[in-house]
């Protein structure tokens, strides 16, 4: 991966990017650049859209409530990243924000909320999840944004499971042991999913249903019980180290 310029301002734009293109900014984006960051015409910025890599641009037009960017040369090509789905029981607002941001920093390809018997927050604001994903990507030099999937019941998710994707089940009841050794049997770069449950844990019926899936691999995250947002970071770090793109 190319080294990211952390001194440059960076902005996500949901528009095609290429040499010579002009990007019309939303009122919110224009206000952020002009009034918050105090940028002026001719100032440089990096832009990305999650598809076309990262591009150098300059602020070309500035008006009271609108602005546009003139795109120049590409700074970094698009990166694919690991094929990791992150499945999680939705959390309450602030902790869900944190979890989404950390999962994006860990390079997941998809965020998939699943509703379980002990899920506390069954309503999920997908727009807020996307906003948090964009913010994390802008701040950390990330080029790929994860797909954000609508919530689904755990039974439905397991019934429609893709036979090619291993399911790494973070199981509080799994025997203590080295998770790195358990993950070593999965080929690096293979499509995987990581499943972390709600704070109340999975019910016995849910746990049995997960373990019955041929693609499931139960791992322990150690002797201490973690909060769900902490477990997300721990589990995704392990998976990236063995199966993902940290190798």
Coordinates of N, CA and C in Angstrom, one line a residue:
X1 N 0.8 -1.2 0.0 CA 0.0 0.0 0.0 C 0.9 1.2 0.0
X2 N 0.5 2.2 -0.8 CA 1.3 3.5 -0.8 C 1.1 4.2 0.5
X3 N 2.2 5.0 0.9 CA 2.1 5.7 2.1 C 1.1 6.8 2.0
X4 N 0.3 7.0 2.9 CA -0.7 8.0 2.9 C -0.2 9.3 3.4
X5 N -0.5 10.4 2.7 CA -0.1 11.8 3.2 C -1.0 12.3 4.2
X6 N -0.6 12.1 5.5 CA -1.5 12.5 6.6 C -1.6 14.0 6.8
X7 N -0.7 14.8 6.1 CA -0.8 16.2 6.2 C -1.8 16.8 5.3
X8 N -2.3 16.1 4.3 CA -3.3 16.6 3.4 C -4.7 16.4 3.9
X9 N -5.6 17.4 3.5 CA -7.0 17.2 3.8 C -7.5 16.2 2.8
X10 N -8.6 15.4 3.2 CA -9.1 14.3 2.5 C -10.6 14.3 2.5
X11 N -11.2 14.0 1.4 CA -12.7 14.1 1.3 C -13.2 13.0 0.4
X12 N -14.3 12.3 1.0 CA -15.0 11.3 0.2 C -16.1 12.0 -0.7
X13 N -16.1 11.7 -2.0 CA -17.1 12.2 -2.9 C -17.8 11.0 -3.6
X14 N -19.0 11.0 -3.7 CA -19.7 9.8 -4.3 C -20.0 10.2 -5.8
X15 N -18.9 10.4 -6.5 CA -18.9 10.8 -7.9 C -17.8 10.2 -8.6
X16 N -17.9 9.9 -10.0 CA -16.7 9.4 -10.7 C -15.5 10.3 -10.6
X17 N -14.3 9.7 -10.6 CA -13.1 10.5 -10.5 C -12.2 10.1 -11.6
X18 N -11.5 11.1 -12.2 CA -10.6 10.9 -13.3 C -9.9 12.2 -13.6
X19 N -8.8 12.2 -14.4 CA -8.1 13.4 -14.7 C -9.0 14.4 -15.5
X20 N -9.0 15.6 -15.0 CA -9.8 16.6 -15.7 C -11.2 16.7 -15.3
X21 N -11.7 15.9 -14.4 CA -13.1 15.9 -14.0 C -13.3 17.0 -13.0
X22 N -14.6 17.5 -13.0 CA -15.0 18.5 -12.0 C -16.0 17.9 -11.1
X23 N -15.8 18.1 -9.8 CA -16.7 17.5 -8.8 C -17.5 18.6 -8.1
X24 N -18.8 18.6 -8.3 CA -19.6 19.6 -7.6 C -19.9 19.1 -6.2
X25 N -19.6 19.9 -5.2 CA -19.7 19.5 -3.8 C -21.1 19.8 -3.3
X26 N -21.5 19.0 -2.3 CA -22.8 19.3 -1.6 C -22.6 20.5 -0.8
X27 N -23.8 21.1 -0.4 CA -23.7 22.3 0.5 C -23.0 22.0 1.8
X28 N -23.2 20.8 2.3 CA -22.5 20.5 3.6 C -21.0 20.4 3.4
X29 N -20.6 19.7 2.3 CA -19.2 19.6 2.0 C -18.5 21.0 1.7
X30 N -19.2 21.8 0.9 CA -18.7 23.1 0.7 C -18.6 23.9 1.9
X31 N -19.5 23.9 2.8 CA -19.4 24.6 4.1 C -18.3 24.1 4.9
X32 N -18.0 22.8 4.9 CA -16.9 22.2 5.7 C -15.6 22.7 5.2
X33 N -15.4 22.7 3.9 CA -14.1 23.1 3.3 C -13.9 24.6 3.4
X34 N -14.9 25.4 3.1 CA -14.7 26.8 3.1 C -14.8 27.5 4.5
X35 N -15.8 27.1 5.2 CA -16.1 27.8 6.5 C -15.4 27.1 7.7
X36 N -15.3 25.8 7.7 CA -14.6 25.1 8.8 C -13.1 25.0 8.6
X37 N -12.7 24.5 7.4 CA -11.3 24.4 7.2 C -10.6 25.6 6.6
X38 N -11.5 26.6 6.3 CA -11.0 27.9 5.7 C -10.2 27.7 4.5
X39 N -10.6 26.8 3.6 CA -9.9 26.6 2.3 C -10.4 27.7 1.3
X40 N -9.5 28.0 0.4 CA -9.8 29.0 -0.6 C -9.5 28.4 -2.0
X41 N -9.9 29.1 -3.0 CA -9.7 28.7 -4.4 C -8.2 28.5 -4.6
X42 N -7.9 27.3 -5.2 CA -6.5 26.9 -5.5 C -5.9 26.0 -4.4
X43 N -6.5 25.9 -3.3 CA -6.0 25.0 -2.2 C -6.2 23.6 -2.6
X44 N -5.2 22.7 -2.2 CA -5.2 21.3 -2.6 C -5.9 20.4 -1.6
X45 N -6.4 19.3 -2.1 CA -7.1 18.4 -1.3 C -7.0 17.0 -2.0
X46 N -7.1 15.9 -1.2 CA -7.2 14.6 -1.8 C -8.6 14.1 -1.7
X47 N -9.1 13.5 -2.8 CA -10.5 13.0 -2.9 C -10.5 11.5 -3.3
X48 N -11.5 10.8 -2.8 CA -11.7 9.4 -3.2 C -13.1 9.1 -3.2
X49 N -13.5 8.0 -3.9 CA -14.9 7.6 -3.9 C -15.2 6.1 -3.6
X50 N -14.1 5.4 -3.1 CA -14.2 4.0 -2.8 C -14.1 3.1 -4.0
X51 N -14.0 3.7 -5.2 CA -13.9 2.9 -6.4 C -12.7 3.2 -7.3
X52 N -12.4 4.4 -7.4 CA -11.4 4.9 -8.5 C -10.1 5.3 -7.9
X53 N -9.8 4.9 -6.7 CA -8.5 5.3 -6.1 C -8.6 6.7 -5.5
X54 N -7.4 7.3 -5.2 CA -7.3 8.6 -4.6 C -6.7 9.6 -5.6
X55 N -7.3 10.8 -5.6 CA -6.9 11.8 -6.6 C -6.5 13.1 -5.9
X56 N -5.6 13.8 -6.6 CA -5.3 15.2 -6.2 C -6.3 16.1 -6.8
X57 N -6.7 17.1 -6.1 CA -7.7 18.0 -6.6 C -7.4 19.4 -6.0
X58 N -8.0 20.4 -6.6 CA -7.9 21.8 -6.0 C -9.3 22.3 -6.0
X59 N -9.5 23.2 -5.0 CA -10.7 23.9 -4.9 C -10.8 25.0 -6.0
X60 N -11.7 24.7 -7.0 CA -11.7 25.5 -8.2 C -12.8 26.6 -8.2
X61 N -13.9 26.4 -7.5 CA -15.0 27.4 -7.5 C -15.4 27.5 -6.0
X62 N -15.6 28.7 -5.6 CA -16.1 29.0 -4.3 C -17.1 30.1 -4.3
X63 N -18.3 29.7 -3.8 CA -19.4 30.7 -3.7 C -19.9 30.6 -2.3
X64 N -21.0 31.3 -2.0 CA -21.5 31.4 -0.6 C -21.9 30.0 -0.1
X65 N -22.6 29.3 -0.9 CA -23.2 28.0 -0.5 C -22.8 26.8 -1.4
X66 N -21.8 27.0 -2.3 CA -21.5 25.9 -3.1 C -20.0 26.1 -3.5
X67 N -19.4 24.9 -3.9 CA -18.0 24.9 -4.3 C -17.8 23.7 -5.2
X68 N -16.7 23.7 -5.9 CA -16.4 22.6 -6.8 C -14.9 22.3 -6.8
X69 N -14.5 21.1 -7.1 CA -13.2 20.7 -7.1 C -12.7 20.3 -8.6
X70 N -11.5 20.7 -8.9 CA -10.9 20.3 -10.2 C -10.0 19.2 -9.9
X71 N -10.2 18.0 -10.5 CA -9.4 16.8 -10.3 C -8.2 16.8 -11.2
X72 N -7.1 16.5 -10.7 CA -5.8 16.4 -11.5 C -5.4 15.0 -11.7
X73 N -4.2 14.6 -11.0 CA -3.6 13.3 -11.2 C -4.0 12.4 -10.1
X74 N -3.9 11.1 -10.3 CA -4.1 10.1 -9.3 C -3.0 10.0 -8.3
X75 N -3.3 10.0 -7.1 CA -2.3 9.9 -6.0 C -2.0 8.4 -5.6
X76 N -3.1 7.6 -5.6 CA -3.0 6.2 -5.3 C -4.0 5.4 -6.0
X77 N -3.7 4.2 -6.6 CA -4.7 3.4 -7.2 C -5.6 2.8 -6.2
X78 N -6.8 2.3 -6.7 CA -7.7 1.6 -5.8 C -7.1 0.3 -5.2
X79 N -7.4 0.1 -4.0 CA -7.0 -1.2 -3.3 C -8.2 -2.1 -3.1
X80 N -8.0 -3.4 -3.2 CA -9.1 -4.3 -3.0 C -9.3 -4.6 -1.5
X81 N -8.3 -5.0 -0.8 CA -8.5 -5.3 0.6 C -9.0 -6.7 0.8
X82 N -9.0 -7.2 2.0 CA -9.4 -8.6 2.3 C -10.9 -8.8 2.2
X83 N -11.3 -10.0 1.8 CA -12.7 -10.3 1.7 C -13.3 -10.8 3.0
X84 N -13.5 -9.8 3.9 CA -13.9 -10.1 5.2 C -15.3 -9.5 5.5
X85 N -16.3 -10.3 5.8 CA -17.6 -9.8 6.2 C -17.5 -9.7 7.8
X86 N -18.1 -8.6 8.3 CA -18.2 -8.5 9.8 C -19.7 -8.6 10.1
X87 N -20.1 -9.7 10.9 CA -21.5 -9.8 11.3 C -21.5 -9.6 12.8
X88 N -22.5 -8.7 13.2 CA -22.5 -8.3 14.6 C -24.0 -8.0 15.0
X89 N -24.2 -8.3 16.3 CA -25.5 -7.9 16.8 C -25.5 -6.4 17.1
X90 N -26.4 -5.6 16.6 CA -26.4 -4.1 16.7 C -26.2 -3.7 18.2
X91 N -25.5 -2.6 18.4 CA -25.2 -2.1 19.7 C -26.0 -0.7 19.8
X92 N -25.9 -0.2 21.0 CA -26.5 1.2 21.2 C -25.6 2.2 20.5
X93 N -26.2 3.4 20.3 CA -25.7 4.3 19.4 C -24.2 4.6 19.4
X94 N -23.7 5.1 20.6 CA -22.2 5.5 20.6 C -21.3 4.3 20.4
X95 N -21.6 3.2 20.9 CA -20.8 2.0 20.8 C -20.9 1.5 19.4
X96 N -22.0 1.6 18.8 CA -22.1 1.1 17.4 C -21.3 2.0 16.5
X97 N -21.3 3.3 16.7 CA -20.5 4.3 16.0 C -19.0 3.8 16.1
X98 N -18.5 3.6 17.3 CA -17.1 3.2 17.5 C -16.8 1.9 16.8
X99 N -17.7 0.9 16.9 CA -17.5 -0.4 16.3 C -17.4 -0.3 14.7
X100 N -18.3 0.5 14.1 CA -18.2 0.7 12.7 C -16.9 1.3 12.3
X101 N -16.5 2.4 13.0 CA -15.2 3.0 12.6 C -14.1 2.1 12.7
X102 N -14.0 1.3 13.8 CA -12.9 0.4 13.9 C -12.9 -0.8 12.9
X103 N -14.1 -1.2 12.5 CA -14.2 -2.3 11.5 C -13.7 -1.7 10.2
X104 N -14.0 -0.5 9.9 CA -13.6 0.1 8.6 C -12.0 0.2 8.6
X105 N -11.5 0.7 9.8 CA -10.0 0.8 9.9 C -9.4 -0.6 9.7
X106 N -10.1 -1.7 10.1 CA -9.5 -3.0 10.0 C -9.7 -3.6 8.6
X107 N -10.4 -2.8 7.7 CA -10.5 -3.2 6.3 C -11.5 -4.2 5.9
X108 N -12.7 -4.2 6.7 CA -13.7 -5.2 6.3 C -14.3 -4.8 5.0
X109 N -14.9 -5.8 4.3 CA -15.5 -5.5 3.0 C -17.0 -5.3 3.1
X110 N -17.6 -5.9 4.2 CA -19.0 -5.7 4.4 C -19.3 -5.7 5.9
X111 N -20.3 -4.8 6.2 CA -20.8 -4.8 7.6 C -22.3 -5.3 7.5
X112 N -22.5 -6.4 8.3 CA -23.8 -7.1 8.3 C -24.4 -7.2 9.7
X113 N -25.3 -6.3 10.0 CA -26.0 -6.4 11.3 C -26.9 -7.7 11.3
X114 N -26.9 -8.4 12.4 CA -27.7 -9.6 12.6 C -28.5 -9.5 13.9
X115 N -29.8 -9.8 13.8 CA -30.7 -9.7 15.0 C -30.7 -11.1 15.7
X116 N -30.4 -11.1 16.9 CA -30.3 -12.3 17.7 C -31.4 -12.2 18.8
X117 N -31.5 -13.3 19.6 CA -32.5 -13.4 20.7 C -32.2 -12.3 21.7
X118 N -30.9 -12.1 22.0 CA -30.5 -11.2 23.1 C -30.0 -9.8 22.5
X119 N -30.3 -9.5 21.3 CA -29.9 -8.2 20.7 C -30.7 -7.1 21.5
X120 N -29.9 -6.1 21.9 CA -30.6 -5.0 22.7 C -31.1 -3.9 21.7
X121 N -30.3 -3.5 20.8 CA -30.8 -2.4 19.9 C -31.1 -3.0 18.5
X122 N -32.4 -3.3 18.3 CA -32.8 -4.0 17.0 C -32.9 -3.0 15.9
X123 N -33.1 -1.7 16.1 CA -33.2 -0.7 15.1 C -31.8 -0.2 14.7
X124 N -31.5 -0.2 13.5 CA -30.2 0.2 13.0 C -30.3 1.4 12.0
X125 N -29.6 2.4 12.2 CA -29.6 3.6 11.3 C -28.5 3.4 10.3
X126 N -28.9 2.9 9.1 CA -27.8 2.5 8.1 C -27.2 3.8 7.6
X127 N -27.9 4.9 7.5 CA -27.3 6.2 7.1 C -26.2 6.6 8.0
X128 N -26.5 6.5 9.3 CA -25.5 6.8 10.3 C -24.3 5.9 10.3
X129 N -24.5 4.6 10.0 CA -23.4 3.7 9.9 C -22.5 4.1 8.7
X130 N -23.1 4.5 7.6 CA -22.4 4.9 6.4 C -21.6 6.2 6.7
X131 N -22.2 7.1 7.4 CA -21.5 8.4 7.7 C -20.3 8.1 8.6
X132 N -20.4 7.2 9.5 CA -19.3 6.8 10.4 C -18.2 6.1 9.6
X133 N -18.6 5.2 8.6 CA -17.6 4.5 7.8 C -16.9 5.5 6.9
X134 N -17.5 6.5 6.4 CA -16.9 7.5 5.6 C -15.9 8.4 6.4
X135 N -16.3 8.7 7.6 CA -15.5 9.5 8.5 C -14.2 8.8 8.8
X136 N -14.3 7.5 9.1 CA -13.1 6.7 9.4 C -12.2 6.6 8.2
X137 N -12.8 6.4 7.0 CA -12.0 6.2 5.8 C -11.3 7.5 5.5
X138 N -11.9 8.7 5.7 CA -11.3 10.0 5.4 C -10.1 10.2 6.3
X139 N -10.3 9.9 7.6 CA -9.3 10.2 8.6 C -8.1 9.3 8.5
X140 N -8.3 8.0 8.1 CA -7.2 7.0 8.2 C -6.6 6.7 6.8
X141 N -6.9 7.4 5.8 CA -6.3 7.2 4.5 C -6.8 5.9 3.8
X142 N -8.0 5.4 4.2 CA -8.5 4.2 3.6 C -9.2 4.5 2.3
X143 N -9.1 3.6 1.3 CA -9.6 3.9 0.0 C -10.9 3.1 -0.3
X144 N -11.1 2.0 0.4 CA -12.3 1.2 0.2 C -13.3 1.4 1.3
X145 N -14.6 1.6 0.9 CA -15.7 1.6 1.9 C -16.4 0.3 1.9
X146 N -16.7 -0.2 3.1 CA -17.5 -1.5 3.1 C -18.9 -1.3 2.7
X147 N -19.4 -2.3 2.1 CA -20.9 -2.4 1.8 C -21.6 -2.5 3.2
X148 N -22.7 -1.8 3.3 CA -23.5 -1.9 4.6 C -24.8 -2.5 4.3
X149 N -25.0 -3.7 4.8 CA -26.1 -4.6 4.5 C -27.2 -4.3 5.5
X150 N -28.5 -4.4 5.1 CA -29.6 -4.2 6.0 C -29.6 -5.3 7.0
X151 N -30.1 -5.0 8.2 CA -30.2 -6.0 9.3 C -31.1 -7.2 8.9
X152 N -30.7 -8.4 9.4 CA -31.4 -9.6 9.1 C -31.4 -10.5 10.3
X153 N -32.4 -11.3 10.5 CA -32.4 -12.3 11.6 C -31.3 -13.3 11.4
X154 N -30.7 -13.8 12.5 CA -29.6 -14.7 12.5 C -30.0 -16.0 11.7
X155 N -31.2 -16.5 12.0 CA -31.7 -17.7 11.3 C -31.7 -17.6 9.8
X156 N -32.1 -16.4 9.3 CA -32.2 -16.2 7.9 C -30.8 -16.1 7.3
X157 N -29.9 -15.4 8.0 CA -28.5 -15.3 7.6 C -27.8 -16.7 7.4
X158 N -28.0 -17.5 8.4 CA -27.4 -18.9 8.4 C -28.1 -19.7 7.3
X159 N -29.4 -19.6 7.1 CA -30.0 -20.4 6.1 C -29.5 -20.1 4.7
X160 N -29.2 -18.8 4.5 CA -28.8 -18.5 3.1 C -27.3 -18.3 3.0
X161 N -26.5 -19.1 3.9 CA -25.1 -18.9 3.9 C -24.4 -19.3 2.7
X162 N -23.4 -18.6 2.2 CA -22.6 -18.9 1.1 C -21.6 -20.0 1.4
X163 N -21.7 -21.1 0.7 CA -20.9 -22.3 1.1 C -19.4 -22.0 0.9
X164 N -19.0 -21.0 0.1 CA -17.6 -20.8 -0.1 C -17.0 -19.9 1.0
X165 N -17.8 -19.4 1.9 CA -17.2 -18.4 2.9 C -17.2 -19.1 4.3
X166 N -16.0 -19.1 4.9 CA -15.9 -19.6 6.2 C -16.4 -18.7 7.2
X167 N -17.1 -19.2 8.2 CA -17.7 -18.3 9.3 C -16.9 -18.5 10.6
X168 N -16.1 -17.5 10.9 CA -15.3 -17.5 12.1 C -16.2 -17.0 13.3
X169 N -16.6 -17.9 14.1 CA -17.5 -17.7 15.2 C -16.8 -17.4 16.5
X170 N -16.9 -16.2 17.0 CA -16.2 -15.8 18.3 C -17.1 -16.3 19.4
X171 N -16.8 -17.5 19.9 CA -17.7 -18.2 20.8 C -17.1 -18.1 22.3
X172 N -17.9 -17.5 23.1 CA -17.5 -17.4 24.5 C -17.4 -18.8 25.2
X173 N -18.1 -19.7 24.7 CA -18.1 -21.1 25.3 C -17.1 -22.0 24.6
X174 N -16.3 -21.5 23.7 CA -15.3 -22.3 23.0 C -14.2 -22.6 24.0
X175 N -13.6 -23.8 23.9 CA -12.5 -24.1 24.9 C -11.3 -23.2 24.7
X176 N -10.7 -22.7 25.8 CA -9.5 -21.8 25.7 C -8.5 -22.5 24.8
X177 N -7.8 -21.7 24.0 CA -6.8 -22.2 23.1 C -6.4 -21.1 22.2
X178 N -5.3 -21.4 21.4 CA -4.8 -20.4 20.6 C -5.6 -20.2 19.3
X179 N -6.3 -19.0 19.2 CA -7.1 -18.7 18.0 C -6.2 -18.7 16.7
X180 N -5.0 -18.3 16.9 CA -4.1 -18.2 15.7 C -3.9 -19.6 15.1
X181 N -3.8 -20.6 15.9 CA -3.6 -21.9 15.4 C -4.9 -22.4 14.7
X182 N -6.0 -22.1 15.3 CA -7.3 -22.5 14.7 C -7.5 -21.8 13.3
X183 N -7.1 -20.6 13.2 CA -7.3 -19.9 12.0 C -6.3 -20.3 10.9
X184 N -5.2 -20.9 11.3 CA -4.1 -21.2 10.4 C -4.5 -22.2 9.3
X185 N -5.6 -22.9 9.5 CA -6.1 -23.8 8.5 C -6.9 -23.2 7.4
X186 N -7.1 -21.9 7.5 CA -7.8 -21.1 6.4 C -6.8 -20.5 5.5
X187 N -7.0 -20.6 4.2 CA -6.0 -20.1 3.2 C -6.1 -18.5 3.3
X188 N -4.9 -17.9 3.3 CA -4.8 -16.5 3.3 C -5.5 -15.9 2.0
X189 N -6.4 -14.9 2.2 CA -7.1 -14.3 1.1 C -8.4 -15.0 0.8
X190 N -8.7 -16.1 1.5 CA -10.0 -16.8 1.3 C -11.1 -15.9 1.8
X191 N -12.3 -16.0 1.2 CA -13.5 -15.2 1.8 C -13.9 -15.8 3.1
X192 N -14.0 -14.9 4.1 CA -14.4 -15.3 5.5 C -15.4 -14.3 6.0
X193 N -16.0 -14.7 7.1 CA -16.9 -13.8 7.8 C -16.6 -14.0 9.3
X194 N -16.7 -12.9 10.1 CA -16.4 -12.9 11.5 C -17.8 -12.6 12.2
X195 N -18.2 -13.4 13.1 CA -19.4 -13.3 13.8 C -19.2 -13.0 15.3
X196 N -19.7 -11.9 15.8 CA -19.6 -11.5 17.2 C -21.0 -11.3 17.7
X197 N -21.4 -11.9 18.8 CA -22.7 -11.8 19.3 C -23.1 -10.6 20.2
X198 N -24.3 -10.6 20.7 CA -24.7 -9.4 21.6 C -24.0 -9.5 22.9
X199 N -24.3 -8.5 23.7 CA -23.7 -8.5 25.1 C -24.2 -9.6 25.9
X200 N -25.4 -10.0 25.7 CA -26.0 -11.1 26.5 C -25.6 -12.5 26.0
X201 N -24.8 -12.5 24.9 CA -24.4 -13.8 24.3 C -25.4 -14.4 23.5
X202 N -25.1 -15.5 22.8 CA -26.0 -16.2 22.0 C -26.8 -17.2 22.9
X203 N -28.0 -17.5 22.5 CA -28.8 -18.5 23.2 C -28.2 -19.9 22.9
X204 N -28.5 -20.9 23.7 CA -28.0 -22.2 23.4 C -28.5 -22.7 22.0
X205 N -29.7 -22.4 21.7 CA -30.2 -22.8 20.4 C -29.5 -22.1 19.2
X206 N -29.2 -20.8 19.4 CA -28.5 -20.1 18.4 C -27.1 -20.6 18.2
X207 N -26.4 -20.9 19.3 CA -25.1 -21.4 19.3 C -25.0 -22.8 18.6
X208 N -26.0 -23.6 18.9 CA -26.0 -24.9 18.2 C -26.3 -24.8 16.7
X209 N -27.1 -23.8 16.4 CA -27.4 -23.6 15.0 C -26.2 -23.1 14.2
X210 N -25.4 -22.2 14.8 CA -24.2 -21.7 14.2 C -23.2 -22.9 14.0
X211 N -22.9 -23.6 15.1 CA -21.9 -24.7 15.1 C -22.3 -25.8 14.1
X212 N -23.6 -25.9 13.8 CA -24.1 -27.0 12.8 C -23.7 -26.6 11.4
X213 N -23.4 -25.3 11.2 CA -23.1 -24.9 9.8 C -21.7 -25.5 9.4
X214 N -21.6 -26.2 8.3 CA -20.3 -26.8 7.9 C -19.2 -25.8 7.8
X215 N -19.5 -24.6 7.5 CA -18.4 -23.6 7.3 C -18.0 -22.9 8.6
X216 N -18.6 -23.2 9.7 CA -18.4 -22.5 11.0 C -17.1 -23.0 11.6
X217 N -16.3 -22.1 12.2 CA -15.1 -22.4 12.9 C -15.2 -21.5 14.2
X218 N -15.4 -22.2 15.4 CA -15.4 -21.5 16.6 C -14.0 -21.2 17.2
X219 N -13.8 -20.0 17.6 CA -12.6 -19.6 18.2 C -12.8 -18.9 19.5
X220 N -11.9 -19.0 20.4 CA -11.9 -18.2 21.7 C -11.1 -16.9 21.6
X221 N -11.6 -15.9 22.2 CA -10.9 -14.6 22.2 C -10.2 -14.4 23.6
X222 N -10.0 -15.6 24.3 CA -9.2 -15.5 25.5 C -10.1 -15.7 26.8
X223 N -9.4 -15.6 27.9 CA -10.1 -15.9 29.2 C -11.0 -14.8 29.7
X224 N -10.9 -13.6 29.2 CA -11.8 -12.5 29.7 C -12.9 -12.2 28.8
X225 N -14.1 -11.9 29.4 CA -15.2 -11.5 28.6 C -15.0 -10.0 28.1
X226 N -15.2 -9.8 26.8 CA -15.0 -8.5 26.3 C -16.4 -7.9 25.9
X227 N -16.4 -6.6 25.9 CA -17.6 -5.9 25.4 C -17.6 -6.2 23.9
X228 N -18.8 -6.1 23.3 CA -18.9 -6.4 21.9 C -18.0 -5.6 21.0
X229 N -17.9 -4.3 21.3 CA -17.1 -3.4 20.4 C -15.6 -3.7 20.6
X230 N -15.2 -4.1 21.8 CA -13.8 -4.5 22.0 C -13.5 -5.9 21.2
X231 N -14.5 -6.8 21.3 CA -14.4 -8.1 20.6 C -14.2 -7.9 19.1
X232 N -14.9 -6.9 18.6 CA -14.7 -6.6 17.1 C -13.3 -6.3 16.8
X233 N -12.6 -5.5 17.5 CA -11.2 -5.1 17.2 C -10.3 -6.3 17.4
X234 N -10.5 -7.1 18.5 CA -9.7 -8.2 18.8 C -9.8 -9.3 17.7
X235 N -11.1 -9.6 17.3 CA -11.3 -10.7 16.4 C -10.8 -10.3 15.0
X236 N -11.0 -9.0 14.6 CA -10.6 -8.6 13.2 C -9.1 -8.5 13.1
X237 N -8.4 -8.2 14.3 CA -7.0 -8.2 14.3 C -6.4 -9.6 14.1
X238 N -7.0 -10.5 14.8 CA -6.6 -11.9 14.6 C -6.8 -12.4 13.2
X239 N -7.9 -12.1 12.6 CA -8.2 -12.6 11.3 C -7.3 -11.9 10.2
X240 N -7.1 -10.6 10.4 CA -6.2 -10.0 9.4 C -4.8 -10.5 9.5
X241 N -4.4 -10.8 10.7 CA -3.0 -11.3 10.8 C -2.8 -12.7 10.2
X242 N -3.8 -13.5 10.2 CA -3.7 -14.9 9.7 C -4.3 -15.0 8.3
X243 N -5.4 -14.5 8.1 CA -6.2 -14.7 6.8 C -6.2 -13.5 5.9
X244 N -6.1 -12.3 6.5 CA -6.3 -11.1 5.7 C -5.0 -10.6 5.1
X245 N -4.8 -9.2 5.1 CA -3.7 -8.7 4.3 C -2.6 -8.1 5.2
X246 N -2.5 -8.6 6.4 CA -1.4 -8.2 7.3 C -0.1 -9.0 7.1
X247 N -0.3 -10.1 6.4 CA 0.9 -11.0 6.2 C 1.9 -10.4 5.3

